């Protein structure tokens, strides 16, 4: 049977619902309930038990018997399909994204009647434990900031489903990276770079004020609240017309707290995604909040120019790029590191090799990337340079960054509530709440 048909006092139901129907029909008669109340209830029951949609037509494909089993693929991902219902509550609509941790899907909450993003973690122990740590961080942040005024993504629920940790979040738009990629890596307008950067600094300062380091800041982890866009026509230097996307609203949220680390916790030797990794991390000199500041500097450069500042996958080459763009790495850092990248305090790098030529031809001193001599462009690059100081102790703090002249032109309606108070040194506090997942 492929349809549930409700008409007057006649109803055709799948065989497995027949006994339920007879019992409930008797209940309706005894208690004087109206028929349409039962019809509505049956529709909900069918949606949960048989993965049918709102008009009660069964989704084509697998049988309900096949659908009732929970399976994982060879990598530990949950096997699901559109219409799959988890825990009799979350109905999967579509896949939104995928990573090493698992997958993110759009779901309909059958209880609350709204849609959300559900992060389904692989059924693999290390990812399951990492998810528990992320939940712990998100719950502590929610305890400090229940209204999410500091722009960290809002966690709505979490549960375990047949070995898969699942975390439900508010639905957001594209990441600033995906929008950039879909726009053929055409950079964001300066006013949007300013607004996105301001929000990112504001949000990460909230973490730092509460003794937390994100450690994995990158464009993929900054999501637009709404990535709806308009198409505008522009002309290049050769007067050729081409269309560009411009996001209508540049409000963002910070996501992915799976690697976030409190000051008192164990600090892994290597953190951050390669392109946004600070020099003290590469040199294994220890790290704290300033490594986030370095990452933000790299992100701001990328938003403004549409290119990755340090496009490499090798430590030695990464350090060579840093020296080409920012100048020599300080002798103190070279002397202190136990890594083998330096010889007598200088980077052991052959500038005449093919790799050396690649770095020389594809990297240049930071200020040579400046495409306009306007004051606000110079202010942007001055701020980026302060964020990319080699010595963590010399790097600008995020509280100082919010005061930087680059943000002086930020419209008043884009300023966030208490940034003036925080710039004057008033922290958010670090009250923590114990929980079964507490570290």
GROMACS .gro file of C-alpha atoms in nm:
model
  439
    1UNK     CA    1   0.000   0.000   0.000
    2UNK     CA    2   0.144   0.337  -0.099
    3UNK     CA    3  -0.122   0.578   0.032
    4UNK     CA    4  -0.309   0.652   0.352
    5UNK     CA    5  -0.657   0.770   0.247
    6UNK     CA    6  -0.887   0.945   0.495
    7UNK     CA    7  -1.241   1.017   0.374
    8UNK     CA    8  -1.555   1.047   0.588
    9UNK     CA    9  -1.563   0.736   0.812
   10UNK     CA   10  -1.359   0.515   0.580
   11UNK     CA   11  -0.981   0.479   0.616
   12UNK     CA   12  -0.724   0.262   0.442
   13UNK     CA   13  -0.410   0.209   0.646
   14UNK     CA   14  -0.105  -0.013   0.620
   15UNK     CA   15  -0.160  -0.352   0.780
   16UNK     CA   16   0.079  -0.273   1.068
   17UNK     CA   17  -0.150   0.018   1.174
   18UNK     CA   18  -0.477  -0.176   1.149
   19UNK     CA   19  -0.493  -0.294   1.510
   20UNK     CA   20  -0.392   0.052   1.633
   21UNK     CA   21  -0.670   0.201   1.420
   22UNK     CA   22  -0.939  -0.033   1.556
   23UNK     CA   23  -0.842   0.036   1.917
   24UNK     CA   24  -0.829   0.410   1.868
   25UNK     CA   25  -1.157   0.420   1.676
   26UNK     CA   26  -1.324   0.253   1.975
   27UNK     CA   27  -1.161   0.511   2.202
   28UNK     CA   28  -1.295   0.794   1.984
   29UNK     CA   29  -1.647   0.651   2.001
   30UNK     CA   30  -1.637   0.603   2.379
   31UNK     CA   31  -1.502   0.951   2.450
   32UNK     CA   32  -1.681   1.154   2.185
   33UNK     CA   33  -1.372   1.278   2.002
   34UNK     CA   34  -1.413   1.419   1.652
   35UNK     CA   35  -1.295   1.226   1.348
   36UNK     CA   36  -1.060   1.500   1.218
   37UNK     CA   37  -0.870   1.486   1.550
   38UNK     CA   38  -0.793   1.121   1.480
   39UNK     CA   39  -0.699   1.197   1.122
   40UNK     CA   40  -0.445   1.453   1.240
   41UNK     CA   41  -0.306   1.212   1.499
   42UNK     CA   42  -0.278   0.931   1.247
   43UNK     CA   43  -0.090   1.160   1.009
   44UNK     CA   44   0.168   1.234   1.278
   45UNK     CA   45   0.199   0.867   1.377
   46UNK     CA   46   0.244   0.769   1.012
   47UNK     CA   47   0.510   1.037   0.964
   48UNK     CA   48   0.709   0.894   1.254
   49UNK     CA   49   0.658   0.522   1.196
   50UNK     CA   50   0.658   0.511   0.817
   51UNK     CA   51   0.866   0.815   0.714
   52UNK     CA   52   0.578   0.967   0.517
   53UNK     CA   53   0.554   1.333   0.432
   54UNK     CA   54   0.283   1.587   0.515
   55UNK     CA   55   0.029   1.467   0.256
   56UNK     CA   56   0.072   1.111   0.387
   57UNK     CA   57   0.231   0.973   0.071
   58UNK     CA   58   0.504   0.723   0.150
   59UNK     CA   59   0.848   0.824   0.025
   60UNK     CA   60   0.944   0.612  -0.272
   61UNK     CA   61   1.234   0.375  -0.243
   62UNK     CA   62   1.310   0.150   0.047
   63UNK     CA   63   1.042  -0.041   0.235
   64UNK     CA   64   0.954   0.049   0.594
   65UNK     CA   65   1.111  -0.280   0.705
   66UNK     CA   66   1.445  -0.183   0.546
   67UNK     CA   67   1.416   0.167   0.687
   68UNK     CA   68   1.376   0.045   1.045
   69UNK     CA   69   1.735  -0.083   1.067
   70UNK     CA   70   2.018   0.150   1.172
   71UNK     CA   71   2.337   0.107   0.969
   72UNK     CA   72   2.675   0.275   0.933
   73UNK     CA   73   2.897   0.286   0.626
   74UNK     CA   74   3.260   0.170   0.625
   75UNK     CA   75   3.382   0.510   0.753
   76UNK     CA   76   3.140   0.521   1.044
   77UNK     CA   77   2.888   0.764   0.891
   78UNK     CA   78   2.523   0.697   0.967
   79UNK     CA   79   2.341   0.562   0.661
   80UNK     CA   80   2.030   0.777   0.611
   81UNK     CA   81   1.807   0.914   0.336
   82UNK     CA   82   1.562   1.204   0.293
   83UNK     CA   83   1.271   1.132   0.525
   84UNK     CA   84   1.475   0.927   0.774
   85UNK     CA   85   1.347   1.000   1.127
   86UNK     CA   86   1.588   0.992   1.421
   87UNK     CA   87   1.458   0.927   1.770
   88UNK     CA   88   1.096   0.971   1.657
   89UNK     CA   89   1.164   1.347   1.641
   90UNK     CA   90   1.416   1.466   1.381
   91UNK     CA   91   1.325   1.405   1.018
   92UNK     CA   92   1.618   1.446   0.776
   93UNK     CA   93   1.554   1.679   0.483
   94UNK     CA   94   1.892   1.697   0.308
   95UNK     CA   95   2.269   1.689   0.361
   96UNK     CA   96   2.424   2.031   0.418
   97UNK     CA   97   2.790   1.936   0.449
   98UNK     CA   98   3.047   1.673   0.539
   99UNK     CA   99   3.378   1.661   0.723
  100UNK     CA  100   3.619   1.422   0.892
  101UNK     CA  101   3.395   1.434   1.203
  102UNK     CA  102   3.076   1.328   1.027
  103UNK     CA  103   2.794   1.503   0.840
  104UNK     CA  104   2.564   1.800   0.889
  105UNK     CA  105   2.203   1.761   0.775
  106UNK     CA  106   1.898   1.981   0.768
  107UNK     CA  107   1.623   1.830   0.981
  108UNK     CA  108   1.264   1.906   1.068
  109UNK     CA  109   1.188   1.890   1.439
  110UNK     CA  110   0.854   1.705   1.442
  111UNK     CA  111   0.790   1.814   1.800
  112UNK     CA  112   0.863   2.187   1.769
  113UNK     CA  113   0.770   2.217   1.399
  114UNK     CA  114   1.082   2.401   1.287
  115UNK     CA  115   1.399   2.324   1.095
  116UNK     CA  116   1.753   2.309   1.225
  117UNK     CA  117   2.101   2.186   1.140
  118UNK     CA  118   2.197   1.851   1.293
  119UNK     CA  119   2.561   1.751   1.321
  120UNK     CA  120   2.579   1.369   1.309
  121UNK     CA  121   2.916   1.251   1.438
  122UNK     CA  122   3.077   0.934   1.303
  123UNK     CA  123   3.033   0.619   1.511
  124UNK     CA  124   3.406   0.626   1.591
  125UNK     CA  125   3.534   0.659   1.947
  126UNK     CA  126   3.774   0.952   1.898
  127UNK     CA  127   3.512   1.160   1.716
  128UNK     CA  128   3.248   1.065   1.972
  129UNK     CA  129   3.472   1.184   2.257
  130UNK     CA  130   3.559   1.504   2.069
  131UNK     CA  131   3.186   1.573   2.025
  132UNK     CA  132   3.131   1.536   2.400
  133UNK     CA  133   3.403   1.794   2.457
  134UNK     CA  134   3.237   2.030   2.208
  135UNK     CA  135   2.901   1.986   2.382
  136UNK     CA  136   3.068   2.069   2.712
  137UNK     CA  137   3.211   2.393   2.570
  138UNK     CA  138   2.880   2.491   2.408
  139UNK     CA  139   2.688   2.432   2.729
  140UNK     CA  140   2.931   2.642   2.930
  141UNK     CA  141   2.912   2.923   2.674
  142UNK     CA  142   2.531   2.903   2.679
  143UNK     CA  143   2.536   2.929   3.058
  144UNK     CA  144   2.743   3.248   3.037
  145UNK     CA  145   2.560   3.390   2.733
  146UNK     CA  146   2.214   3.228   2.708
  147UNK     CA  147   2.095   3.475   2.444
  148UNK     CA  148   2.400   3.423   2.219
  149UNK     CA  149   2.475   3.796   2.217
  150UNK     CA  150   2.840   3.714   2.151
  151UNK     CA  151   2.767   3.550   1.815
  152UNK     CA  152   2.862   3.192   1.898
  153UNK     CA  153   2.632   2.944   1.725
  154UNK     CA  154   2.331   2.841   1.935
  155UNK     CA  155   2.310   2.474   2.034
  156UNK     CA  156   1.945   2.365   2.056
  157UNK     CA  157   1.977   2.002   2.163
  158UNK     CA  158   2.212   1.705   2.176
  159UNK     CA  159   2.164   1.330   2.204
  160UNK     CA  160   2.326   0.997   2.122
  161UNK     CA  161   2.175   0.786   1.844
  162UNK     CA  162   2.305   0.430   1.804
  163UNK     CA  163   2.665   0.531   1.875
  164UNK     CA  164   2.643   0.866   1.693
  165UNK     CA  165   2.668   1.185   1.898
  166UNK     CA  166   2.425   1.435   1.747
  167UNK     CA  167   2.422   1.810   1.806
  168UNK     CA  168   2.132   2.029   1.688
  169UNK     CA  169   2.202   2.392   1.597
  170UNK     CA  170   2.008   2.689   1.467
  171UNK     CA  171   1.991   2.695   1.087
  172UNK     CA  172   2.240   2.935   0.934
  173UNK     CA  173   2.352   3.027   0.582
  174UNK     CA  174   2.670   2.950   0.389
  175UNK     CA  175   3.016   2.990   0.536
  176UNK     CA  176   3.209   3.298   0.426
  177UNK     CA  177   3.445   3.054   0.250
  178UNK     CA  178   3.173   2.876   0.052
  179UNK     CA  179   3.022   3.208  -0.050
  180UNK     CA  180   3.366   3.327  -0.162
  181UNK     CA  181   3.422   3.006  -0.359
  182UNK     CA  182   3.079   3.022  -0.526
  183UNK     CA  183   3.160   3.383  -0.619
  184UNK     CA  184   3.474   3.271  -0.808
  185UNK     CA  185   3.691   3.397  -0.521
  186UNK     CA  186   3.598   3.757  -0.586
  187UNK     CA  187   3.678   3.936  -0.260
  188UNK     CA  188   3.422   4.094  -0.029
  189UNK     CA  189   3.369   4.472  -0.042
  190UNK     CA  190   3.571   4.658   0.220
  191UNK     CA  191   3.265   4.752   0.427
  192UNK     CA  192   3.170   4.382   0.451
  193UNK     CA  193   3.529   4.285   0.540
  194UNK     CA  194   3.506   4.543   0.818
  195UNK     CA  195   3.172   4.416   0.950
  196UNK     CA  196   3.263   4.045   0.933
  197UNK     CA  197   3.603   4.108   1.095
  198UNK     CA  198   3.446   4.318   1.370
  199UNK     CA  199   3.197   4.044   1.456
  200UNK     CA  200   3.466   3.775   1.448
  201UNK     CA  201   3.694   3.974   1.681
  202UNK     CA  202   3.401   4.051   1.913
  203UNK     CA  203   3.299   3.684   1.932
  204UNK     CA  204   3.649   3.545   1.985
  205UNK     CA  205   3.722   3.812   2.249
  206UNK     CA  206   3.425   3.670   2.440
  207UNK     CA  207   3.598   3.331   2.433
  208UNK     CA  208   3.930   3.481   2.542
  209UNK     CA  209   3.763   3.670   2.827
  210UNK     CA  210   3.636   3.334   2.949
  211UNK     CA  211   3.976   3.164   2.934
  212UNK     CA  212   3.904   2.975   2.613
  213UNK     CA  213   4.100   2.952   2.287
  214UNK     CA  214   3.907   2.845   1.975
  215UNK     CA  215   4.221   2.710   1.795
  216UNK     CA  216   4.046   2.642   1.462
  217UNK     CA  217   3.946   2.980   1.325
  218UNK     CA  218   3.908   2.977   0.946
  219UNK     CA  219   3.659   3.105   0.687
  220UNK     CA  220   3.481   2.767   0.686
  221UNK     CA  221   3.391   2.818   1.054
  222UNK     CA  222   3.230   3.159   1.006
  223UNK     CA  223   2.871   3.128   0.881
  224UNK     CA  224   2.638   3.395   0.751
  225UNK     CA  225   2.309   3.414   0.938
  226UNK     CA  226   2.148   3.451   0.596
  227UNK     CA  227   2.354   3.412   0.278
  228UNK     CA  228   2.087   3.547   0.043
  229UNK     CA  229   2.255   3.764  -0.219
  230UNK     CA  230   2.198   4.004  -0.505
  231UNK     CA  231   2.381   4.003  -0.837
  232UNK     CA  232   2.565   4.320  -0.933
  233UNK     CA  233   2.741   4.400  -1.259
  234UNK     CA  234   3.096   4.534  -1.245
  235UNK     CA  235   3.358   4.622  -1.504
  236UNK     CA  236   3.718   4.505  -1.483
  237UNK     CA  237   4.027   4.700  -1.590
  238UNK     CA  238   3.970   4.604  -1.955
  239UNK     CA  239   3.611   4.738  -1.930
  240UNK     CA  240   3.466   4.389  -1.961
  241UNK     CA  241   3.140   4.343  -1.772
  242UNK     CA  242   3.088   4.051  -1.534
  243UNK     CA  243   2.837   3.968  -1.263
  244UNK     CA  244   2.925   3.929  -0.896
  245UNK     CA  245   2.728   3.810  -0.596
  246UNK     CA  246   2.692   4.046  -0.302
  247UNK     CA  247   2.555   3.903   0.021
  248UNK     CA  248   2.265   4.120   0.138
  249UNK     CA  249   2.338   4.090   0.511
  250UNK     CA  250   2.685   4.033   0.651
  251UNK     CA  251   2.578   3.917   0.999
  252UNK     CA  252   2.778   3.606   1.095
  253UNK     CA  253   2.807   3.338   1.365
  254UNK     CA  254   3.112   3.148   1.487
  255UNK     CA  255   3.090   2.767   1.475
  256UNK     CA  256   3.289   2.448   1.547
  257UNK     CA  257   3.407   2.441   1.906
  258UNK     CA  258   3.536   2.085   1.879
  259UNK     CA  259   3.897   2.194   1.932
  260UNK     CA  260   3.832   2.481   2.176
  261UNK     CA  261   4.056   2.458   2.481
  262UNK     CA  262   4.028   2.615   2.826
  263UNK     CA  263   4.342   2.763   2.979
  264UNK     CA  264   4.363   2.495   3.249
  265UNK     CA  265   4.330   2.203   3.007
  266UNK     CA  266   4.592   2.004   2.821
  267UNK     CA  267   4.712   2.191   2.512
  268UNK     CA  268   4.778   1.969   2.209
  269UNK     CA  269   5.112   2.037   2.042
  270UNK     CA  270   4.963   2.107   1.699
  271UNK     CA  271   4.638   2.300   1.655
  272UNK     CA  272   4.468   2.505   1.381
  273UNK     CA  273   4.415   2.431   1.013
  274UNK     CA  274   4.743   2.464   0.823
  275UNK     CA  275   4.690   2.796   0.641
  276UNK     CA  276   4.583   2.974   0.961
  277UNK     CA  277   4.842   2.821   1.195
  278UNK     CA  278   5.056   3.058   1.402
  279UNK     CA  279   5.439   3.034   1.398
  280UNK     CA  280   5.460   2.941   1.768
  281UNK     CA  281   5.246   2.634   1.691
  282UNK     CA  282   5.464   2.526   1.397
  283UNK     CA  283   5.778   2.575   1.607
  284UNK     CA  284   5.621   2.386   1.900
  285UNK     CA  285   5.687   2.670   2.142
  286UNK     CA  286   5.350   2.644   2.317
  287UNK     CA  287   5.041   2.849   2.244
  288UNK     CA  288   4.752   3.036   2.401
  289UNK     CA  289   4.494   3.298   2.293
  290UNK     CA  290   4.733   3.488   2.058
  291UNK     CA  291   4.725   3.194   1.813
  292UNK     CA  292   4.359   3.287   1.748
  293UNK     CA  293   4.466   3.645   1.672
  294UNK     CA  294   4.711   3.520   1.407
  295UNK     CA  295   4.433   3.316   1.246
  296UNK     CA  296   4.204   3.619   1.235
  297UNK     CA  297   4.475   3.821   1.059
  298UNK     CA  298   4.501   3.550   0.790
  299UNK     CA  299   4.121   3.542   0.755
  300UNK     CA  300   4.093   3.920   0.714
  301UNK     CA  301   4.356   3.911   0.439
  302UNK     CA  302   4.163   3.635   0.260
  303UNK     CA  303   3.827   3.813   0.282
  304UNK     CA  304   3.983   4.130   0.141
  305UNK     CA  305   4.180   3.976  -0.148
  306UNK     CA  306   4.007   3.643  -0.211
  307UNK     CA  307   4.334   3.448  -0.183
  308UNK     CA  308   4.493   3.246   0.095
  309UNK     CA  309   4.792   3.424   0.249
  310UNK     CA  310   4.993   3.108   0.327
  311UNK     CA  311   4.904   2.852   0.058
  312UNK     CA  312   5.118   2.556   0.160
  313UNK     CA  313   5.113   2.213   0.323
  314UNK     CA  314   5.473   2.196   0.446
  315UNK     CA  315   5.618   2.340   0.768
  316UNK     CA  316   5.950   2.455   0.624
  317UNK     CA  317   5.783   2.614   0.321
  318UNK     CA  318   5.526   2.774   0.551
  319UNK     CA  319   5.805   2.937   0.753
  320UNK     CA  320   5.977   3.051   0.431
  321UNK     CA  321   5.653   3.214   0.318
  322UNK     CA  322   5.626   3.392   0.652
  323UNK     CA  323   5.978   3.530   0.613
  324UNK     CA  324   5.909   3.640   0.256
  325UNK     CA  325   5.589   3.821   0.359
  326UNK     CA  326   5.668   3.939   0.713
  327UNK     CA  327   6.046   3.943   0.737
  328UNK     CA  328   6.291   3.723   0.934
  329UNK     CA  329   6.164   3.509   1.220
  330UNK     CA  330   6.305   3.646   1.549
  331UNK     CA  331   6.628   3.487   1.668
  332UNK     CA  332   6.474   3.413   2.009
  333UNK     CA  333   6.207   3.192   1.852
  334UNK     CA  334   6.458   3.025   1.617
  335UNK     CA  335   6.692   2.952   1.907
  336UNK     CA  336   6.421   2.825   2.142
  337UNK     CA  337   6.250   2.579   1.907
  338UNK     CA  338   6.345   2.212   1.915
  339UNK     CA  339   6.239   2.166   1.556
  340UNK     CA  340   6.509   2.128   1.289
  341UNK     CA  341   6.408   2.413   1.062
  342UNK     CA  342   6.691   2.650   1.162
  343UNK     CA  343   7.069   2.648   1.134
  344UNK     CA  344   7.262   2.892   1.350
  345UNK     CA  345   6.945   3.093   1.412
  346UNK     CA  346   6.850   3.124   1.045
  347UNK     CA  347   6.584   2.933   0.852
  348UNK     CA  348   6.741   2.637   0.673
  349UNK     CA  349   6.590   2.709   0.333
  350UNK     CA  350   6.735   2.694  -0.018
  351UNK     CA  351   6.607   3.005  -0.191
  352UNK     CA  352   6.738   2.878  -0.527
  353UNK     CA  353   6.554   2.545  -0.523
  354UNK     CA  354   6.225   2.492  -0.709
  355UNK     CA  355   6.040   2.536  -0.379
  356UNK     CA  356   6.242   2.850  -0.314
  357UNK     CA  357   6.149   2.992  -0.653
  358UNK     CA  358   5.784   2.908  -0.591
  359UNK     CA  359   5.783   3.103  -0.266
  360UNK     CA  360   5.970   3.395  -0.421
  361UNK     CA  361   5.732   3.414  -0.719
  362UNK     CA  362   5.406   3.361  -0.529
  363UNK     CA  363   5.468   3.559  -0.212
  364UNK     CA  364   5.568   3.921  -0.158
  365UNK     CA  365   5.606   4.159   0.137
  366UNK     CA  366   5.269   4.223   0.303
  367UNK     CA  367   5.231   4.589   0.208
  368UNK     CA  368   5.286   4.507  -0.160
  369UNK     CA  369   4.943   4.337  -0.154
  370UNK     CA  370   4.789   4.678  -0.083
  371UNK     CA  371   4.575   4.766  -0.388
  372UNK     CA  372   4.473   5.115  -0.283
  373UNK     CA  373   4.650   5.389  -0.096
  374UNK     CA  374   4.330   5.509   0.069
  375UNK     CA  375   4.336   5.559   0.445
  376UNK     CA  376   4.092   5.277   0.523
  377UNK     CA  377   4.289   5.027   0.311
  378UNK     CA  378   4.611   5.127   0.486
  379UNK     CA  379   4.434   5.091   0.822
  380UNK     CA  380   4.323   4.739   0.728
  381UNK     CA  381   4.677   4.632   0.641
  382UNK     CA  382   4.819   4.796   0.951
  383UNK     CA  383   4.576   4.594   1.165
  384UNK     CA  384   4.656   4.271   0.978
  385UNK     CA  385   5.029   4.337   1.030
  386UNK     CA  386   4.970   4.384   1.405
  387UNK     CA  387   4.787   4.050   1.414
  388UNK     CA  388   5.073   3.879   1.230
  389UNK     CA  389   5.349   3.976   1.472
  390UNK     CA  390   5.576   3.673   1.517
  391UNK     CA  391   5.610   3.707   1.894
  392UNK     CA  392   5.278   3.615   2.060
  393UNK     CA  393   5.350   3.866   2.338
  394UNK     CA  394   5.389   4.145   2.081
  395UNK     CA  395   5.075   4.054   1.885
  396UNK     CA  396   4.781   4.290   1.921
  397UNK     CA  397   4.509   4.166   2.158
  398UNK     CA  398   4.150   4.146   2.040
  399UNK     CA  399   4.046   4.410   2.293
  400UNK     CA  400   4.302   4.642   2.138
  401UNK     CA  401   4.192   4.538   1.788
  402UNK     CA  402   3.835   4.653   1.853
  403UNK     CA  403   3.975   5.001   1.921
  404UNK     CA  404   4.173   5.008   1.596
  405UNK     CA  405   4.098   5.299   1.357
  406UNK     CA  406   3.995   5.050   1.087
  407UNK     CA  407   3.667   5.003   1.276
  408UNK     CA  408   3.599   5.374   1.324
  409UNK     CA  409   3.384   5.380   1.009
  410UNK     CA  410   3.166   5.089   1.124
  411UNK     CA  411   2.802   5.209   1.118
  412UNK     CA  412   2.643   5.247   1.461
  413UNK     CA  413   2.374   4.990   1.380
  414UNK     CA  414   2.645   4.727   1.324
  415UNK     CA  415   2.816   4.786   1.657
  416UNK     CA  416   2.750   4.526   1.923
  417UNK     CA  417   2.614   4.603   2.267
  418UNK     CA  418   2.899   4.600   2.511
  419UNK     CA  419   3.213   4.634   2.302
  420UNK     CA  420   3.287   4.976   2.458
  421UNK     CA  421   3.273   4.830   2.808
  422UNK     CA  422   3.493   4.537   2.706
  423UNK     CA  423   3.743   4.770   2.544
  424UNK     CA  424   3.772   4.939   2.882
  425UNK     CA  425   3.877   4.609   3.034
  426UNK     CA  426   3.550   4.471   3.171
  427UNK     CA  427   3.545   4.093   3.108
  428UNK     CA  428   3.239   3.871   3.083
  429UNK     CA  429   3.339   3.655   3.375
  430UNK     CA  430   3.421   3.290   3.359
  431UNK     CA  431   3.148   3.124   3.563
  432UNK     CA  432   3.133   2.757   3.467
  433UNK     CA  433   2.856   2.505   3.511
  434UNK     CA  434   2.917   2.142   3.601
  435UNK     CA  435   2.763   1.881   3.375
  436UNK     CA  436   2.787   1.510   3.314
  437UNK     CA  437   3.012   1.587   3.018
  438UNK     CA  438   3.228   1.830   3.213
  439UNK     CA  439   3.598   1.792   3.149
   0.00000   0.00000   0.00000
